[in-house]
Coordinates of C-alpha atoms in Angstrom, one line a residue:
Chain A
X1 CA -7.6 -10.5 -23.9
X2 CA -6.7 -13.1 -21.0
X3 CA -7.3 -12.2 -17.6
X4 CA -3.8 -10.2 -16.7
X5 CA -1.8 -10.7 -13.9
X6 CA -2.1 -9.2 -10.4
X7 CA 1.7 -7.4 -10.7
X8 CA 0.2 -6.0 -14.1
X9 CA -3.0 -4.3 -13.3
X10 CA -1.2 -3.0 -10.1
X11 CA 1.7 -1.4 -12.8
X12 CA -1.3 -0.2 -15.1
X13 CA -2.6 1.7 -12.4
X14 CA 0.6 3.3 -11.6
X15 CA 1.3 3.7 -15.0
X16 CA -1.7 5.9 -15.4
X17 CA -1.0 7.9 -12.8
X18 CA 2.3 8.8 -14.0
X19 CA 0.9 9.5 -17.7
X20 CA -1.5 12.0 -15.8
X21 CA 1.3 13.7 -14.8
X22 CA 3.0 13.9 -17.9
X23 CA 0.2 14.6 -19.9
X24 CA -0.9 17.7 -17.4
X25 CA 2.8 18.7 -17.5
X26 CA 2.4 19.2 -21.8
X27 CA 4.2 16.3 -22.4
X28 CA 2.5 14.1 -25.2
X29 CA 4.5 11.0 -25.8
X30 CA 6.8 8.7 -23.6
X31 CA 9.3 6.3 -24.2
X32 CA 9.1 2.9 -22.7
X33 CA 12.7 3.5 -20.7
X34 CA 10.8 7.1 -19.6
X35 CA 8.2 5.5 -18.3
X36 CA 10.5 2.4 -16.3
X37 CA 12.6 5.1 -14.8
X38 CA 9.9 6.9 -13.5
X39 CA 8.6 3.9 -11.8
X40 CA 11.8 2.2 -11.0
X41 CA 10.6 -0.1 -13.7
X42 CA 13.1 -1.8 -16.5
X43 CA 11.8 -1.1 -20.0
X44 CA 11.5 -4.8 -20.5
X45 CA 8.9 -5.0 -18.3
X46 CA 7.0 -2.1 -19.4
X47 CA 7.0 -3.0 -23.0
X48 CA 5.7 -6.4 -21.5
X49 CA 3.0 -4.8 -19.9
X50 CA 1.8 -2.9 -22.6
X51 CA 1.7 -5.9 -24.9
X52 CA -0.3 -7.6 -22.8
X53 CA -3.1 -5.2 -23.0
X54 CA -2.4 -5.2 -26.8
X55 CA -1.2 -1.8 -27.3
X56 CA 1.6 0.0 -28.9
X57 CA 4.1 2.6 -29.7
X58 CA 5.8 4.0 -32.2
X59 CA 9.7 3.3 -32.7
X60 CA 10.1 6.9 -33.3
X61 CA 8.4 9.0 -31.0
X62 CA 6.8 6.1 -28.2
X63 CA 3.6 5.7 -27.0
X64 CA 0.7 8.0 -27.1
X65 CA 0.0 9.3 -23.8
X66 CA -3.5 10.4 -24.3
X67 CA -5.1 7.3 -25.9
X68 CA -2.9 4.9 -23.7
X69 CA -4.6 6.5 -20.5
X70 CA -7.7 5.9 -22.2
X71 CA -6.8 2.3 -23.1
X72 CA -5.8 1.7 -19.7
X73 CA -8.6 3.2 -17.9
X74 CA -10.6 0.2 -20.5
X75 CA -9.4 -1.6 -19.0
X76 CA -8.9 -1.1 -15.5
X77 CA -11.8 0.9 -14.9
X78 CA -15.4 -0.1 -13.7
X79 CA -18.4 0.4 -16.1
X80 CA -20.4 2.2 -13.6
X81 CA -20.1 2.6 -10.1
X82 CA -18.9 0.4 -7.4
X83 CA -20.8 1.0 -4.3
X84 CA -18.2 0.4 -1.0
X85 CA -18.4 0.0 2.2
X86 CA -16.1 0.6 5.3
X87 CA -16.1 -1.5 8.1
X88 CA -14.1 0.6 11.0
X89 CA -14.7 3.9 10.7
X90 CA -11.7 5.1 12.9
X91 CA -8.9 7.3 11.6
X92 CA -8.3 4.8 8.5
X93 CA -11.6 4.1 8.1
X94 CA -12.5 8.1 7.7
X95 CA -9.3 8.6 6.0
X96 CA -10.3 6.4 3.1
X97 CA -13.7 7.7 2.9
X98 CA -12.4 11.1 2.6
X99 CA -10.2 10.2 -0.6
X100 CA -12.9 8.8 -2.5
X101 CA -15.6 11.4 -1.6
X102 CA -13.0 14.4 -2.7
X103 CA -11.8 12.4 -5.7
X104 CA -13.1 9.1 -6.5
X105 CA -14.2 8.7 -9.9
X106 CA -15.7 5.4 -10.0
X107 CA -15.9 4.2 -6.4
X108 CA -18.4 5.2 -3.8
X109 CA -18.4 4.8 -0.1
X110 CA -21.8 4.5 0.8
X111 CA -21.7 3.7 4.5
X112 CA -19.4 2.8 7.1
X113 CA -19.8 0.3 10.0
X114 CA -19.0 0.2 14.1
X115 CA -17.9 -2.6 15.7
X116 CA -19.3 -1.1 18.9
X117 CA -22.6 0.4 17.7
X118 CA -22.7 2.7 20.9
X119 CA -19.9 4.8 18.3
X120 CA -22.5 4.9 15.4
X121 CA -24.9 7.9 15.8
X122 CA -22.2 10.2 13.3
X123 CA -22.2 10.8 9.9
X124 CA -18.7 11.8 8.3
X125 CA -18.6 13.4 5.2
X126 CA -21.8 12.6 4.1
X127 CA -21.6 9.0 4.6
X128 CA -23.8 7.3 7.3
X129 CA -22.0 4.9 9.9
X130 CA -24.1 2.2 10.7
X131 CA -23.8 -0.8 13.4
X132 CA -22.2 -3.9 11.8
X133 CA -25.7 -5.7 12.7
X134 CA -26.9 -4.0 9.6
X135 CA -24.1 -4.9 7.7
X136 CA -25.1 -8.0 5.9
X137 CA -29.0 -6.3 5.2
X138 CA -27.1 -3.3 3.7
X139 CA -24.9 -4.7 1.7
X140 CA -27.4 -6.8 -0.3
X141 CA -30.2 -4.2 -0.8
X142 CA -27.3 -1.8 -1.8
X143 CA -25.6 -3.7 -4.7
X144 CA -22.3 -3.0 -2.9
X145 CA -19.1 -4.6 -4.7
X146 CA -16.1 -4.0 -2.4
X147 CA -16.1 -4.4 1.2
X148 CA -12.9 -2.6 3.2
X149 CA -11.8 -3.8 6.4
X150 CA -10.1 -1.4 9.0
X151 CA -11.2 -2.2 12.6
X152 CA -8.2 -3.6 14.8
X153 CA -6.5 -6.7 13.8
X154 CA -8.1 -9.1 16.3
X155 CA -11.6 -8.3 14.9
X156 CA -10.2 -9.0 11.2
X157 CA -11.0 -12.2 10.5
X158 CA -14.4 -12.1 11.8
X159 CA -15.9 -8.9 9.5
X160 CA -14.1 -10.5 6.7
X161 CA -16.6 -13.5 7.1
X162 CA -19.4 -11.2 7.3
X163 CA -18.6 -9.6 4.2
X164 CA -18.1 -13.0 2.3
X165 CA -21.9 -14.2 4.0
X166 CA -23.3 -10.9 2.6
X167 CA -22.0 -11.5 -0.2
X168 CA -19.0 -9.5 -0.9
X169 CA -16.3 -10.8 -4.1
X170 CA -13.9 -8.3 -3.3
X171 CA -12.2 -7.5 -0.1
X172 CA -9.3 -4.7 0.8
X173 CA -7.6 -5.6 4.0
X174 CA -5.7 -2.5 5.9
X175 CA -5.2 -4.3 9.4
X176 CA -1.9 -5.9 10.1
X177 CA -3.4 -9.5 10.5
X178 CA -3.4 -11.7 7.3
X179 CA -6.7 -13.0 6.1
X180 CA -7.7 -16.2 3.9
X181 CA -10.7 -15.7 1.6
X182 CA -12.6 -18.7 0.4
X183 CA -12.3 -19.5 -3.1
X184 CA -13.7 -17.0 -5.7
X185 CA -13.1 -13.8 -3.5
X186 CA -10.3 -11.3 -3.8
X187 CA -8.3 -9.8 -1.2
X188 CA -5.8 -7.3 -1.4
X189 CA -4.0 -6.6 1.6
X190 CA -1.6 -4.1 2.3
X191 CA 0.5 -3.7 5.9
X192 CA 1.4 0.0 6.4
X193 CA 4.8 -1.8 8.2
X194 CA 5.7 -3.0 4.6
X195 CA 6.7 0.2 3.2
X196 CA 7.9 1.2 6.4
X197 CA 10.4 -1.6 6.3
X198 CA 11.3 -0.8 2.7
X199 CA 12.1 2.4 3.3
X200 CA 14.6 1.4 6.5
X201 CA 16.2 -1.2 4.2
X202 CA 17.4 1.4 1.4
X203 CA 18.5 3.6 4.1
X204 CA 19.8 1.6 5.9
Chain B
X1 CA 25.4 -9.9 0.7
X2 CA 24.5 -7.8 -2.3
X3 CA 22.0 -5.1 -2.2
X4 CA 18.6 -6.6 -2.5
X5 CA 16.1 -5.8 -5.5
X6 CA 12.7 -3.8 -3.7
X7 CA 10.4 -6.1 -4.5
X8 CA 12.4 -9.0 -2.5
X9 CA 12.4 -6.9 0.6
X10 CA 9.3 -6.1 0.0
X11 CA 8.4 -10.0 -0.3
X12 CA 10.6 -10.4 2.6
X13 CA 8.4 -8.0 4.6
X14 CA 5.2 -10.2 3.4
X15 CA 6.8 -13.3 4.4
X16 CA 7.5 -12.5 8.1
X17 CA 4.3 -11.5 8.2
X18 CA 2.4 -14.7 7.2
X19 CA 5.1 -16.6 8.9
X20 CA 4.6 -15.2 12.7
X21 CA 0.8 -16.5 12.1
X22 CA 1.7 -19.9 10.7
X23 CA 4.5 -19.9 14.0
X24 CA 1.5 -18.2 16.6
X25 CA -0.9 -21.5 14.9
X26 CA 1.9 -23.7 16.1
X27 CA 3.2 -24.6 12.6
X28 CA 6.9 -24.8 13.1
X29 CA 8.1 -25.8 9.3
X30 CA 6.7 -24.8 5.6
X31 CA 7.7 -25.5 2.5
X32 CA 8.2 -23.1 -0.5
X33 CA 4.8 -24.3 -2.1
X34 CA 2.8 -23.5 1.0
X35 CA 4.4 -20.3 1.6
X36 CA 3.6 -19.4 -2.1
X37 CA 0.2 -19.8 -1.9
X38 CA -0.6 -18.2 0.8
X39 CA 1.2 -14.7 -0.9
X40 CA -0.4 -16.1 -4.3
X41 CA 3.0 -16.3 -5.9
X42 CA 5.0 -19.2 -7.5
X43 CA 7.0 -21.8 -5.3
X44 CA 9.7 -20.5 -7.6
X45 CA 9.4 -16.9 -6.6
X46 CA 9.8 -17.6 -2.8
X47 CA 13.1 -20.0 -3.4
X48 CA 14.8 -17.7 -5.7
X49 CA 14.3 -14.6 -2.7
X50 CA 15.6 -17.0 0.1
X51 CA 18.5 -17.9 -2.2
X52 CA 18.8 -14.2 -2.2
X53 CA 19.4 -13.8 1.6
X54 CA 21.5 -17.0 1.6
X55 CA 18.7 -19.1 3.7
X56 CA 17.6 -22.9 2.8
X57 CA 15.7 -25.4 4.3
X58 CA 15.6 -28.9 4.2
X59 CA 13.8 -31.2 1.2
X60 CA 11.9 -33.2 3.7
X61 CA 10.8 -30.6 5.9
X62 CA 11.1 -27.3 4.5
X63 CA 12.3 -23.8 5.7
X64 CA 12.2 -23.9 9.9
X65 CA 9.7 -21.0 10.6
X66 CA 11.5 -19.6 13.6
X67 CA 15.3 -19.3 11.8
X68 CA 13.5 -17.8 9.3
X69 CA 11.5 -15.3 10.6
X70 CA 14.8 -14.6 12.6
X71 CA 16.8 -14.4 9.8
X72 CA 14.4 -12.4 7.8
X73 CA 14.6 -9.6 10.7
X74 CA 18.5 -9.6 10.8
X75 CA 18.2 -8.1 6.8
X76 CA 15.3 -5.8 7.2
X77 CA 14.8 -4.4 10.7
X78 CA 17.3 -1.8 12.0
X79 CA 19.3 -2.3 14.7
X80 CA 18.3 0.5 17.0
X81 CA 14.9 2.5 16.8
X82 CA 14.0 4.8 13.5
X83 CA 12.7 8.7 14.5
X84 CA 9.7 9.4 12.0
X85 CA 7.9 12.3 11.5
X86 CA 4.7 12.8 9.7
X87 CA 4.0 15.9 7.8
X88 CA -0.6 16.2 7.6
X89 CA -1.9 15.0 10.5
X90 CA -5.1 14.8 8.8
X91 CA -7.1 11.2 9.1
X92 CA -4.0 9.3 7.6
X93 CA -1.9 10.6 9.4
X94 CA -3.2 9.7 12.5
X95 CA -4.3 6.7 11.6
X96 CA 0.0 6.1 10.7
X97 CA 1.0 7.6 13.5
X98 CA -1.3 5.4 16.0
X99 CA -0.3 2.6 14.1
X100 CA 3.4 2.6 15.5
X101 CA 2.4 4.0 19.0
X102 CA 0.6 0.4 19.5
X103 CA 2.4 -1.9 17.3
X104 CA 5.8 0.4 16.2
X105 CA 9.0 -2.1 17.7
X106 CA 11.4 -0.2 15.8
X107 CA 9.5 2.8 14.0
X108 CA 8.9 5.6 16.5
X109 CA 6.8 8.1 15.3
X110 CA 8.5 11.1 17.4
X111 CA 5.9 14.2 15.6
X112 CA 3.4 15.4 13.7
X113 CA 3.5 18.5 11.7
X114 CA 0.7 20.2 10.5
X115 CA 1.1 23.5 7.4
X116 CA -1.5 24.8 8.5
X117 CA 0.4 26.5 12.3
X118 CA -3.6 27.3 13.6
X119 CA -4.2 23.7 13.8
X120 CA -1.3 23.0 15.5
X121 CA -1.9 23.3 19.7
X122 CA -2.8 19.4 19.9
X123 CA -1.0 16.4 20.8
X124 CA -2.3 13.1 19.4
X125 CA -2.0 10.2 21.2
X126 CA 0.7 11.6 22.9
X127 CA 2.5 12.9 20.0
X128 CA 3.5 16.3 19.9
X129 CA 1.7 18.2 16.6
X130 CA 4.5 21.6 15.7
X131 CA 4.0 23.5 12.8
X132 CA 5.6 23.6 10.0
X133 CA 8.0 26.1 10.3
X134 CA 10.1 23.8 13.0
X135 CA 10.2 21.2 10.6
X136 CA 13.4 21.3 9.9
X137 CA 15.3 22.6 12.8
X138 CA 13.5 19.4 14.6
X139 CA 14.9 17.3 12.5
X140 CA 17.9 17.8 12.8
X141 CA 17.8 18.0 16.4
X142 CA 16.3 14.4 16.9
X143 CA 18.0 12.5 14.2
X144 CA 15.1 11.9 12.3
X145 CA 15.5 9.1 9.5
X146 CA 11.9 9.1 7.8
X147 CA 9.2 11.4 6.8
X148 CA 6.0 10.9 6.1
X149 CA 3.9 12.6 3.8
X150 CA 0.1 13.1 4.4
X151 CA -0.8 16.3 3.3
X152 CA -3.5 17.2 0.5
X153 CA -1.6 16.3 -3.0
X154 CA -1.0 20.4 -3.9
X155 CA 1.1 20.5 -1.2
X156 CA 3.1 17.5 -1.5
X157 CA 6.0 18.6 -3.5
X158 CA 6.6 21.4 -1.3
X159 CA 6.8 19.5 1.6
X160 CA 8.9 17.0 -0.2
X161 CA 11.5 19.3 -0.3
X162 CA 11.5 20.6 2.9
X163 CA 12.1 17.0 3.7
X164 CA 15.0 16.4 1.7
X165 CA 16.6 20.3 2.8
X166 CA 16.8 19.0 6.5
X167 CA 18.5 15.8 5.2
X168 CA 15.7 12.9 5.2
X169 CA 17.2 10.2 3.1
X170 CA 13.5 8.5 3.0
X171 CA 10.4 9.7 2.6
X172 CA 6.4 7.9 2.5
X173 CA 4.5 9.5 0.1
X174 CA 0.9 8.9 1.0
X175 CA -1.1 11.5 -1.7
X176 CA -1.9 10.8 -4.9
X177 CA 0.6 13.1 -6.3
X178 CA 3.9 10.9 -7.5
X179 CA 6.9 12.7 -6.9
X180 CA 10.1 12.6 -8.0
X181 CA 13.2 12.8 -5.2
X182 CA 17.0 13.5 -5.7
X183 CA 19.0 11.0 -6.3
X184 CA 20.4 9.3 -2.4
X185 CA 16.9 9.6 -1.2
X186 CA 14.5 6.6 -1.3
X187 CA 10.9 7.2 -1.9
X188 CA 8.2 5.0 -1.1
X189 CA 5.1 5.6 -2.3
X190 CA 1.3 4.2 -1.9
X191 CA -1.6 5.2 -3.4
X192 CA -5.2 3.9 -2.1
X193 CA -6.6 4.0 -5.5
X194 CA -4.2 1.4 -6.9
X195 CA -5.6 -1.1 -4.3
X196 CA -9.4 -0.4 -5.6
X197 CA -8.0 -0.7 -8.9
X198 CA -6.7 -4.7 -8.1
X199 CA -10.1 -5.5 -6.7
X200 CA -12.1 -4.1 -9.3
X201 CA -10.2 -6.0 -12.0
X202 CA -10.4 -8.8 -10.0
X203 CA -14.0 -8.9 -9.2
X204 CA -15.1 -7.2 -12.5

């Protein structure tokens, strides 16, 4: 299969999600036009999706919810675990580590990092906060994959090239200032303001 | 102008952001090409959403940042402020609700609500934290536009409703739990997982 597109792994995930629902509700097959209304999708697309992981439905009764969570957790899903870390560990920080502690499957938040390493002598829910001196040493005895970045925005741009010197291919940005990773890193970025702005627009 | 797709106003939103730091760098023109790239999208994709809100630029020099951003702002911000209240004041929601107390020009996050009416004798960073049951009586009184949900996912859809019985035509849903609203609200929703998803692919 050839790598997929950003817009279709993000669908994939949602897509799962949804079929989680369905399936827990005692549903056990969808339609493509199901599925797109349930996402605000067209069925076009979905049916586009789908092919390009290679899988599909029947004409008569749709796809298989089951075994096309399954084929997209193949797909999307790590082999083993990622190890993570959190750099700014104020409400954000702890509000991410919290999700993946009560829930996360396949990601791990090992440790968190201060800025200010006067602020580092707490542990929150389990996971150690360290000061971002030991960042780089921690990362690489640590095998850690993913590196998150919530400390304020003017602070940004600098822990982001930390991460990249430790070593770090994959990079999630929650601060409101826009980042450039050097070639052969990923960064996903996402603006709380967006969806804010979304929201007022339909509203509106 | 005719009612915009989501994903354009969401690329809209994207686009001002990335612009006010090309315009703070002292850029003052870009082309479609270089504002692709830095979103990772097509040249294509960025001309056909300008089209879209009736803006061009010039073939030798591009789109004038400043117009634009301006222009951008006339479609997507509101013209006076938008009441918001958060429902969990948990980690996210704080984190939210501190978010527009530093940075908010429009969004006003006016209170926090918490189920639980025990936890509720606080006021975070100077907003006011009622229970519950007040939820809707406030907003009524204070012409609240938005709500935002950051409970734990069980309580969600309960919460959902209350949202949409004291008239909220848009609502942030911040769980994991998807939801489905009556038709004439808009429902935004985000799930942190999706994000780890991308990167994983991306890095894997």
């Amino acid at each position: 299969m050839k790598v997929l597109p950003e817009k279709t792994v993000e669908r994939l995930s949602k897509y799962r999600r949804i079929l989680n629902v369905e399936y827990e509700r005692g549903e056990r097959y969808i339609f493509s036009h199901e599925l797109a209304n349930l996402l605000h999708l067209t069925s076009v697309q979905v049916r586009r999706d789908l092919m390009l992981i290679e899988y599909s439905g029947s004409h008569k009764r749709g796809y298989e919810i089951k075994s096309l969570i399954e084929h997209i957790g193949n797909i999307i899903d790590p082999k083993g675990d990622i190890n993570i870390v959190i750099v700014g560990m104020g409400n954000f920080g702890k509000a991410i580590a919290h999700y993946f502690n009560k829930r996360g499957k396949h990601y791990k938040v090992i440790a968190g990092f201060y800025r200010n390493a006067s602020h580092c002598s707490t542990v929150f829910d389990g996971i150690p906060c360290l000061p971002i001196s030991e960042l780089q040493d921690f990362i690489q005895k640590n095998d850690v994959k993913m590196g998150v970045i919530t400390v304020p925005p003017q602070q940004a741009e600098i822990v982001m090239h930390q991460l990249v010197e430790a070593g770090i291919k994959g990079i999630l940005n929650y601060t409101p200032k826009p980042l450039k990773v050097p070639e052969g890193v990923f960064l996903e970025e996402y603006d709380v303001i967006t969806s804010f702005e979304k929201v007022n627009y339909f509203i509106g």
